[in-house]
PDB file of C-alpha atoms in Angstrom:
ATOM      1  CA  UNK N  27      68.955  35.625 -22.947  1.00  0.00           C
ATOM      2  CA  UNK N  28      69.192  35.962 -26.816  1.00  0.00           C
ATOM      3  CA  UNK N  29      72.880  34.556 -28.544  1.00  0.00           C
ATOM      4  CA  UNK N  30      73.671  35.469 -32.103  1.00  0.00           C
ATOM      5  CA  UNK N  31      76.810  33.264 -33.082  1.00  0.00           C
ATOM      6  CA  UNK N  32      78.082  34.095 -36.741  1.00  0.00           C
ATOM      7  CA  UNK N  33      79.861  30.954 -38.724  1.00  0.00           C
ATOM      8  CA  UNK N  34      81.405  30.686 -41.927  1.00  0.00           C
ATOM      9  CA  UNK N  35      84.052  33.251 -42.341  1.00  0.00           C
ATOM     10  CA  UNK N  36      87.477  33.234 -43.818  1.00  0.00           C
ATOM     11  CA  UNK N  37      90.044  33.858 -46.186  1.00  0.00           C
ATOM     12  CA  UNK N  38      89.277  33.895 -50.044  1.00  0.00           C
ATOM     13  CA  UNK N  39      90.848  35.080 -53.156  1.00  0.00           C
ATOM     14  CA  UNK N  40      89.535  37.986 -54.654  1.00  0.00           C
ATOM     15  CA  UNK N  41      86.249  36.656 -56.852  1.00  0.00           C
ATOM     16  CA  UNK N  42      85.457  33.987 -54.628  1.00  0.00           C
ATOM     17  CA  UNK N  43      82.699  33.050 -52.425  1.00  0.00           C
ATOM     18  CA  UNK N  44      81.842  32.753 -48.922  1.00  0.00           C
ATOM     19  CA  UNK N  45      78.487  31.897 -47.046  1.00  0.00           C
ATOM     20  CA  UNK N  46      78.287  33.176 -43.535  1.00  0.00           C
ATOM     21  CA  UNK N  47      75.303  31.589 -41.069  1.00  0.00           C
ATOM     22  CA  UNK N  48      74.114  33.320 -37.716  1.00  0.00           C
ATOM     23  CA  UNK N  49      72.174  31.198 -35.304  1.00  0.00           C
ATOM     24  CA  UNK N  50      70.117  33.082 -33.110  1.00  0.00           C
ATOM     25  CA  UNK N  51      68.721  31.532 -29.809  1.00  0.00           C
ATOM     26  CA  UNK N  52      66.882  32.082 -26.718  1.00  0.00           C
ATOM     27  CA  UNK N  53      63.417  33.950 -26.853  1.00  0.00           C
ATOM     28  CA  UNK N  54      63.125  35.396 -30.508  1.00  0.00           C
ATOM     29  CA  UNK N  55      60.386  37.291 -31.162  1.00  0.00           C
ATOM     30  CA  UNK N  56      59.004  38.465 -34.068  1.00  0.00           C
ATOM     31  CA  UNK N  57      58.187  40.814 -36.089  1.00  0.00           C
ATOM     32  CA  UNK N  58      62.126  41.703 -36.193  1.00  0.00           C
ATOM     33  CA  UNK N  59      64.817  42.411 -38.481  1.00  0.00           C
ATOM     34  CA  UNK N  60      68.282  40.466 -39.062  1.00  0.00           C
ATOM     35  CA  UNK N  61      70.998  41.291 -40.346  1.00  0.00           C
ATOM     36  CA  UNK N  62      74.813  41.611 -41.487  1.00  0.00           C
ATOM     37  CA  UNK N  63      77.203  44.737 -40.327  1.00  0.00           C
ATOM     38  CA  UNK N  64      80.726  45.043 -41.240  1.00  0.00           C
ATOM     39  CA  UNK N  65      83.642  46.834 -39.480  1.00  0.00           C
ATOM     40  CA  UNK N  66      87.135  46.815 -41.575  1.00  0.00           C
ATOM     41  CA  UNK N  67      89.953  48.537 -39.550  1.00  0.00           C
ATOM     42  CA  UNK N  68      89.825  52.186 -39.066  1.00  0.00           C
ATOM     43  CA  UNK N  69      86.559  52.430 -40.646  1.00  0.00           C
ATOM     44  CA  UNK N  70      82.924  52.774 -38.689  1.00  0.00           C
ATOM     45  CA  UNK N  71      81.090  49.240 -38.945  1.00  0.00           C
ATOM     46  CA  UNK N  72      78.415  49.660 -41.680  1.00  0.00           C
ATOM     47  CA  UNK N  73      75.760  47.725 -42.888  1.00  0.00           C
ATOM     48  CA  UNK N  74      75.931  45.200 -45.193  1.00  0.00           C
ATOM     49  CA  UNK N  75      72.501  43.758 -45.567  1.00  0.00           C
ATOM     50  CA  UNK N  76      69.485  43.216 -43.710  1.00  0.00           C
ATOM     51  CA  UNK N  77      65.865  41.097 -43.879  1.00  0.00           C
ATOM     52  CA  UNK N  78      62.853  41.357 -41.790  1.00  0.00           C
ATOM     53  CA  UNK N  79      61.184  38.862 -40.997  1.00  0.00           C
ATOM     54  CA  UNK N  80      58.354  38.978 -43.750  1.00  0.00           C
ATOM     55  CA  UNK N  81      61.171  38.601 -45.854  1.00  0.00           C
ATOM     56  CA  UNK N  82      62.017  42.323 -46.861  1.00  0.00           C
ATOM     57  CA  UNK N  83      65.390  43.004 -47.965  1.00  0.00           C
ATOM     58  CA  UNK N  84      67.877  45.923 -48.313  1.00  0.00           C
ATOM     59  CA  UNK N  85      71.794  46.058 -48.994  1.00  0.00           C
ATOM     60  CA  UNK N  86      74.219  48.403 -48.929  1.00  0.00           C
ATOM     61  CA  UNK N  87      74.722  49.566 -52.632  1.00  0.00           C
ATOM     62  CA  UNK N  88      78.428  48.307 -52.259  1.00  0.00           C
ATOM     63  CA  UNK N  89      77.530  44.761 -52.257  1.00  0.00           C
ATOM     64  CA  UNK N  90      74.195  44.852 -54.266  1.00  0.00           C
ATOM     65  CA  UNK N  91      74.372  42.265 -56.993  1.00  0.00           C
ATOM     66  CA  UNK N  92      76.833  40.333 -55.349  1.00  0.00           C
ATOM     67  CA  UNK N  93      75.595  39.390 -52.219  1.00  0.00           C
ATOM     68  CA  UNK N  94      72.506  37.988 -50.753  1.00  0.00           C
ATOM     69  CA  UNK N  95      70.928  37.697 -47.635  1.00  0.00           C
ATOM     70  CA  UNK N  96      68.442  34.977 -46.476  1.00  0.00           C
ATOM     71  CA  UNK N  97      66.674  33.780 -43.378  1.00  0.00           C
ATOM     72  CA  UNK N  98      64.853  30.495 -41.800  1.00  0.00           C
ATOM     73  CA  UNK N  99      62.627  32.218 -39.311  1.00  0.00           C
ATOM     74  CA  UNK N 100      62.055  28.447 -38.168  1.00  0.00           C
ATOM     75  CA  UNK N 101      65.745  28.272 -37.666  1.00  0.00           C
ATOM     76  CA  UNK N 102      66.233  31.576 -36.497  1.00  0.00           C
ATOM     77  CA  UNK N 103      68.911  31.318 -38.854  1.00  0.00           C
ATOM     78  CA  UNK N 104      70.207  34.323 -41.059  1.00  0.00           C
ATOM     79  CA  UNK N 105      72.616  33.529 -44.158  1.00  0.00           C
ATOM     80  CA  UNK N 106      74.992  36.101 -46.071  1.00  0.00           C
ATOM     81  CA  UNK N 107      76.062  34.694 -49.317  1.00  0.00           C
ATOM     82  CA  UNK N 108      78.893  36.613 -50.793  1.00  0.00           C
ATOM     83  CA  UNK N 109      80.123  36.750 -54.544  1.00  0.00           C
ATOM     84  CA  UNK N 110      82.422  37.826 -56.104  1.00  0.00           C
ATOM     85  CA  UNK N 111      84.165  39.254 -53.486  1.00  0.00           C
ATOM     86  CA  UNK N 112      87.006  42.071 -53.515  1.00  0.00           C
ATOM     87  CA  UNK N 113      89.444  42.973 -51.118  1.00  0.00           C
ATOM     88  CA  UNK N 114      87.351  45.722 -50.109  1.00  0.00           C
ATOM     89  CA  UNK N 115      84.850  43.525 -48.118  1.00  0.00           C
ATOM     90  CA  UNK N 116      87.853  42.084 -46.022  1.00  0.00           C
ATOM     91  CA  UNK N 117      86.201  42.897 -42.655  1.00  0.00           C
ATOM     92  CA  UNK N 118      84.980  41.742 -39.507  1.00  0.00           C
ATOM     93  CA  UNK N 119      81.630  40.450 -40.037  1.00  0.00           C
ATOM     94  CA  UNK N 120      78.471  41.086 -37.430  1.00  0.00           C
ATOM     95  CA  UNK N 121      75.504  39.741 -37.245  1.00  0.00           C
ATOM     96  CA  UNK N 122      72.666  41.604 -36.143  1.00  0.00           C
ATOM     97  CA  UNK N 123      69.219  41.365 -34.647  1.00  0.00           C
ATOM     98  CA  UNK N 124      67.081  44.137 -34.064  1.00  0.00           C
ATOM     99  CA  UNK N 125      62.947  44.894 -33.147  1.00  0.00           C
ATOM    100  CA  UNK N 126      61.047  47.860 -32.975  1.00  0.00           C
ATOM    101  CA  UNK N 127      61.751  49.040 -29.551  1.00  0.00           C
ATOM    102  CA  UNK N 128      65.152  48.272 -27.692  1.00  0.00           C
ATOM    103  CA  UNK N 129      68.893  48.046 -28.314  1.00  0.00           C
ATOM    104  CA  UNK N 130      69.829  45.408 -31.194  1.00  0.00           C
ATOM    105  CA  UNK N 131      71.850  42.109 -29.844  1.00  0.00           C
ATOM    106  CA  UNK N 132      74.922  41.922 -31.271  1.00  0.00           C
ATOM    107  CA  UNK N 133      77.316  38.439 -32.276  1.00  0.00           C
ATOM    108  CA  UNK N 134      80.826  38.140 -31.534  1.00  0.00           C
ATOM    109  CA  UNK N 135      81.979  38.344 -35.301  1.00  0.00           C
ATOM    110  CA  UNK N 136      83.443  36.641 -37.878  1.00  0.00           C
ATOM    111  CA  UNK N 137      86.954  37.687 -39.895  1.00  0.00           C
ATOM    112  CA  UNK N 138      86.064  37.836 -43.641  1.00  0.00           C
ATOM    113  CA  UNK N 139      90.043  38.305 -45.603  1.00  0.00           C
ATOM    114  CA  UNK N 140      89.592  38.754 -48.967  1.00  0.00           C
ATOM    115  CA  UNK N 141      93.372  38.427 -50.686  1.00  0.00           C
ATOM    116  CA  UNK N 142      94.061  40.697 -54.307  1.00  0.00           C
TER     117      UNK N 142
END
């Protein structure tokens, strides 16, 4: 049975930084794709970013230039690094992982609070 477990979130003042970590474990397989989904109240939860495991990446264009996503396919370990950061991204962050075929696993989320 595959975990995701999202670290790293928190409250920040508008501009700052965060760094969220997911650890996946259990039976990983690969060729698959990671990555970051965000649900703020009231809204749908939307992606953020994502990275396959060759190392392909795409964002949302609301956070391009500002945040980054990374992985340690070693680890099974996917990273969000977030700049900059507005009150707009205060959300609950997800972490993701997703193949080919099948439903995508799903963490419990983390609360990111970005303060004006």
């Amino acid at each position: 049975q595959v975990q995701l477990v999202e670290s790293g979130g928190g409250l920040v003042q508008a501009g700052g930084s965060l760094r969220l970590s997911c650890a996946a474990s259990g039976n990983i397989f690969r060729p698959n794709t990671m990555g970051w989904y965000r649900q703020a109240p009231g809204k749908q939860r939307e992606l953020v970013a994502a990275i396959t495991s060759g190392g392909s990446a795409n964002y949302a264009d609301s956070v391009k230039g500002r945040f980054a996503i990374s992985r340690d396919n070693a680890k099974n370990m996917v990273y969000l690094q977030m700049n900059s950061l507005k009150p707009e991204d205060t959300a609950v962050y997800y972490c993701n992982l997703g193949y080919v075929i099948g439903p995508p696993l799903w963490g419990q989320g983390t609360q990111v609070t970005v303060s004006s």
